[in-house]
Protein backbone atom coordinates (compact mmCIF):
# COMPACT_ATOMS: atom_id res chain seq x y z
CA UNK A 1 0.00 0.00 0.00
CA UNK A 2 1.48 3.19 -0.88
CA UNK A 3 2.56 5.76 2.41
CA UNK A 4 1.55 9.43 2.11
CA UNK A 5 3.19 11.88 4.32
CA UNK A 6 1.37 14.35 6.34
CA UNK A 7 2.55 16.96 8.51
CA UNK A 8 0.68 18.35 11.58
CA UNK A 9 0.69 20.39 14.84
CA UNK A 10 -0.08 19.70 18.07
CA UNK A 11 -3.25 21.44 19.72
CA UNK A 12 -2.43 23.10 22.54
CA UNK A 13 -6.20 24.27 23.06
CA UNK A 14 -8.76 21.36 23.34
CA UNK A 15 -13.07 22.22 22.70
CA UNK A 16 -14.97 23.93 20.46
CA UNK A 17 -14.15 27.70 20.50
CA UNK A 18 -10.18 25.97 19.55
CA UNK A 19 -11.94 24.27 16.75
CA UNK A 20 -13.86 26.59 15.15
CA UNK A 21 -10.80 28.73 15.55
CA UNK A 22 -8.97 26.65 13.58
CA UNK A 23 -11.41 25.78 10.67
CA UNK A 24 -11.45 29.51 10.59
CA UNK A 25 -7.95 29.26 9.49
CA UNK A 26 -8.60 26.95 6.87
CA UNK A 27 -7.28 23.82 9.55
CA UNK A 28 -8.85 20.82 10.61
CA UNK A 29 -9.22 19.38 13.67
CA UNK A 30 -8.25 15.76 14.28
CA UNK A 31 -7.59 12.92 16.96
CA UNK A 32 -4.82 10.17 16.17
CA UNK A 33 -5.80 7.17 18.41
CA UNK A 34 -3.07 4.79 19.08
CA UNK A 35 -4.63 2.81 21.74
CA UNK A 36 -2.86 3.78 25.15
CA UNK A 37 -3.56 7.99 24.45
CA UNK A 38 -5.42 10.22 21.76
CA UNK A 39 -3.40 12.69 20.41
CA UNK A 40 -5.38 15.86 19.53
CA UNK A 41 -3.51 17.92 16.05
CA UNK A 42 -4.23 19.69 13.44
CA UNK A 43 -3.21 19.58 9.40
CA UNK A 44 -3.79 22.67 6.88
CA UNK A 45 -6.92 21.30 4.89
CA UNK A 46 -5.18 21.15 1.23
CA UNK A 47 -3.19 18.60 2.57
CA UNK A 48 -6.22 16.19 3.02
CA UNK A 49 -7.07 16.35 -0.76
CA UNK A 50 -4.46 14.36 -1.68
CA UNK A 51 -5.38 11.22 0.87
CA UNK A 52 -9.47 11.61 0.63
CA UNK A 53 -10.39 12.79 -3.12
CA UNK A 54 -8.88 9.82 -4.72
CA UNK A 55 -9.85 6.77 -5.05
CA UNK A 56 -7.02 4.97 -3.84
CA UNK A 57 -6.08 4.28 -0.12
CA UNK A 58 -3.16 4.85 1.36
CA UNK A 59 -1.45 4.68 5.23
CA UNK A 60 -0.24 7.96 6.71
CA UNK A 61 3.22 8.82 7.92
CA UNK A 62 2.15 11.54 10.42
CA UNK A 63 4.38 13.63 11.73
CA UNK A 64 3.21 15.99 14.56
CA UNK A 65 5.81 18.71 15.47
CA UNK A 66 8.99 15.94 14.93
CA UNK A 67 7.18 13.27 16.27
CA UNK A 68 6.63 10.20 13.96
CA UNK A 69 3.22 7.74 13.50
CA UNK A 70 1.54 5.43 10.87
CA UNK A 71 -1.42 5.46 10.69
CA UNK A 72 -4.76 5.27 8.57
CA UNK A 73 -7.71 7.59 8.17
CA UNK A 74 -10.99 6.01 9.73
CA UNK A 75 -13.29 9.06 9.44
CA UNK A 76 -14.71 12.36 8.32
CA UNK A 77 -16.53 14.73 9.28
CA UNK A 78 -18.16 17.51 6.93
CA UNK A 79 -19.98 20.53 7.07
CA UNK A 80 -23.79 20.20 6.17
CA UNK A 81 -24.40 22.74 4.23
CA UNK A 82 -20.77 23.32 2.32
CA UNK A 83 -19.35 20.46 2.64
CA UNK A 84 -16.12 21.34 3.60
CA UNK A 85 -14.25 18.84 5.72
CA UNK A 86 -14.63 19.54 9.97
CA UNK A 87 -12.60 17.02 11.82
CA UNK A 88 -11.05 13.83 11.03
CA UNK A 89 -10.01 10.42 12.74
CA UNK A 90 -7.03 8.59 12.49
CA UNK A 91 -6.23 5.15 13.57
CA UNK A 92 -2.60 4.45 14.21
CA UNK A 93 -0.88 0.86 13.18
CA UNK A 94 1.24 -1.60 13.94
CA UNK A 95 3.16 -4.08 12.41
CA UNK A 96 1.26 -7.44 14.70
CA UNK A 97 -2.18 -5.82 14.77
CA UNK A 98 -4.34 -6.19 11.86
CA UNK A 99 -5.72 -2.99 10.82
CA UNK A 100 -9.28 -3.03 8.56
CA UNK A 101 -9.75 -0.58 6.45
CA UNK A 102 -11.73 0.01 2.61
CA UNK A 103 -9.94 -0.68 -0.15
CA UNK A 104 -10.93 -0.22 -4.06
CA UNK A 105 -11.72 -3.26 -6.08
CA UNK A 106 -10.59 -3.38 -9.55
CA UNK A 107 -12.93 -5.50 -12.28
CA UNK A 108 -10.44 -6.82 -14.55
CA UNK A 109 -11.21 -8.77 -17.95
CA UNK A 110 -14.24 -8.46 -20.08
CA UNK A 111 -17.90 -10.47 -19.22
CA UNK A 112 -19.04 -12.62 -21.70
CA UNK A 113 -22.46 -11.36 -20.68
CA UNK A 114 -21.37 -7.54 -21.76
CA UNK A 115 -19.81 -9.25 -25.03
CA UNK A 116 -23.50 -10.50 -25.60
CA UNK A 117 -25.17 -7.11 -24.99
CA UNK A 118 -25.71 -7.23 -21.21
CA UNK A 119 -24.58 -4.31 -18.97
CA UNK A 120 -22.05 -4.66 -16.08
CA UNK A 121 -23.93 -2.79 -12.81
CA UNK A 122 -21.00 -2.29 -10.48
CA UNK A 123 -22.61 -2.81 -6.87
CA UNK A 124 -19.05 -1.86 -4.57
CA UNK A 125 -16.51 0.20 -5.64
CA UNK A 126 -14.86 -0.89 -2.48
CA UNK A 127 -14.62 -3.49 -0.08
CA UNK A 128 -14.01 -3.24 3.47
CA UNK A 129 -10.90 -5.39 4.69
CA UNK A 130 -8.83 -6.80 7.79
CA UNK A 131 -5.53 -7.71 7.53
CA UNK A 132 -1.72 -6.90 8.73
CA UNK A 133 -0.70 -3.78 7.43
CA UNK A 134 2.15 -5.20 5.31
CA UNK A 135 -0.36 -7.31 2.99
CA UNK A 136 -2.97 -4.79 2.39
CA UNK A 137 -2.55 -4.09 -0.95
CA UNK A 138 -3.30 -1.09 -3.21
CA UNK A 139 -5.94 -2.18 -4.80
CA UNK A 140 -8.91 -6.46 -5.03
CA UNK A 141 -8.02 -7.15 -8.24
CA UNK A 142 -11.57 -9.33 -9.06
CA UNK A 143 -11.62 -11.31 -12.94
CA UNK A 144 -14.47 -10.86 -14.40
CA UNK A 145 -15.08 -12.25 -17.76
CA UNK A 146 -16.93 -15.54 -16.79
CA UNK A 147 -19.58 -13.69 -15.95
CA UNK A 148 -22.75 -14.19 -18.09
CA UNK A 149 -25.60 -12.43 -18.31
CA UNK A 150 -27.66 -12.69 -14.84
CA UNK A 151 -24.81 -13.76 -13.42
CA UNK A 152 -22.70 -11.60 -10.66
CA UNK A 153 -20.23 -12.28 -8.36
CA UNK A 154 -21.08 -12.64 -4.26
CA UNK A 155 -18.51 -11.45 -1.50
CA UNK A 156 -18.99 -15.00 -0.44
CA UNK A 157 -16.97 -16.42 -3.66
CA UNK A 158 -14.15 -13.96 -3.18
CA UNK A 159 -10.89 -14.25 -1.56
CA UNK A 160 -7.35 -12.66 -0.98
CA UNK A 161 -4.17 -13.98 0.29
CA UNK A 162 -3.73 -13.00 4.37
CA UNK A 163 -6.44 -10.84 4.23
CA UNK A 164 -10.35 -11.21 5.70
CA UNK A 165 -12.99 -9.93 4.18
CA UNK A 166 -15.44 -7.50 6.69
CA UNK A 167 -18.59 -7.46 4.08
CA UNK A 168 -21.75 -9.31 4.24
CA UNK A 169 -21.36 -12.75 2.87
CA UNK A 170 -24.71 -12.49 0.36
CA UNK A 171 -23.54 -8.96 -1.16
CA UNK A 172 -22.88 -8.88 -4.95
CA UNK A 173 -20.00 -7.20 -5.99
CA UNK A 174 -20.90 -6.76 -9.21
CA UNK A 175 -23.59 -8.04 -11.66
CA UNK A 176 -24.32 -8.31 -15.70
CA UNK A 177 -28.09 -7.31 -16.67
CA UNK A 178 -29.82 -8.04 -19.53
CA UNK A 179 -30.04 -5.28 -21.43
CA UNK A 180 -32.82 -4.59 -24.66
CA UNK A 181 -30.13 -5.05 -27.64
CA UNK A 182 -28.80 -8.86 -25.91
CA UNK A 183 -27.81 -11.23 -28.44
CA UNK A 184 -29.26 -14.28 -28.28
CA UNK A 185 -27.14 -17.11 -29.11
CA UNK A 186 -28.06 -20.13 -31.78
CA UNK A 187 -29.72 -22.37 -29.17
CA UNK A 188 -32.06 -19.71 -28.51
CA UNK A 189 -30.83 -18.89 -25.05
């Protein structure tokens, strides 16, 4: 998984008036937990477009005033009318705990069903993992191009090497409809 680097300061002010100071500023609030004490920073907000408007995933090399943590983003918060970005959560890692986190899933191959007219409906984007932080990888690489038309593919028939899958068993992943211009094939079917 790729490592993006962040830099950030430490709050010396806790609560709300410190907060709404800060997004004043164009900074957002955040928490690392690392599981013994929450550390309470801030980052500049151009530096979160980088890690949250993309759609890959990456862990965080945080560094608060010289101070040095990985880590991975758990959450967002954003403001309800502008959307801008409020506060955000960040969950530190380590090497023996398994960290699970939402990764992207990438189709590859081409369905016979879409060969035959059908149309690929793409249920997940991504799918929520568990695993060590050394085999999460950038992206689920799923094949495709068995898939016929009614056919999709269920979390259920998936897998990934050291890695656990945190969806619902029954969920399709993805799925090939029939479409108005399918080609029916010489047996009729």
């Amino acid at each position: 998984m790729d490592i993006l680097e962040i830099k950030a300061s430490l709050r010396e002010n806790l609560g709300r008036k410190d907060a709404v100071s800060l997004r004043r500023k164009d900074f957002v609030p955040c928490v690392l937990y690392t599981g013994k004490e929450n550390i309470h920073f801030f980052v500049h907000e151009f530096e979160f477009k980088k890690l949250i408007f993309t759609p890959s995933v990456y862990t965080v090399k945080l560094d608060v005033d010289g101070k040095s943590y990985n880590c991975v983003l758990k959450d967002t918060q954003y403001h309800p009318i502008s959307d801008k970005l409020i506060h955000a959560d960040f969950m530190m890692i380590s090497a023996d705990k398994p960290v699970s986190i939402k990764i992207p899933v990438k189709l590859v191959g081409t369905s016979e069903g879409v060969k035959q007219g059908g149309k690929l409906v793409v249920k997940m984007r991504k799918m929520k993992v568990s695993g060590l932080a050394k085999d999460l990888p950038n992206e689920l690489t799923v094949d495709i191009s068995a898939l016929g038309i009614g056919q999709g593919i269920k979390i259920e028939k998936l897998s990934f090497p050291n890695l656990e899958i945190l969806e619902a068993k029954n969920c399709i992943l993805c799925a090939v409809k029939t479409t108005r211009n399918t080609v029916k094939t010489p047996d009729g079917k």
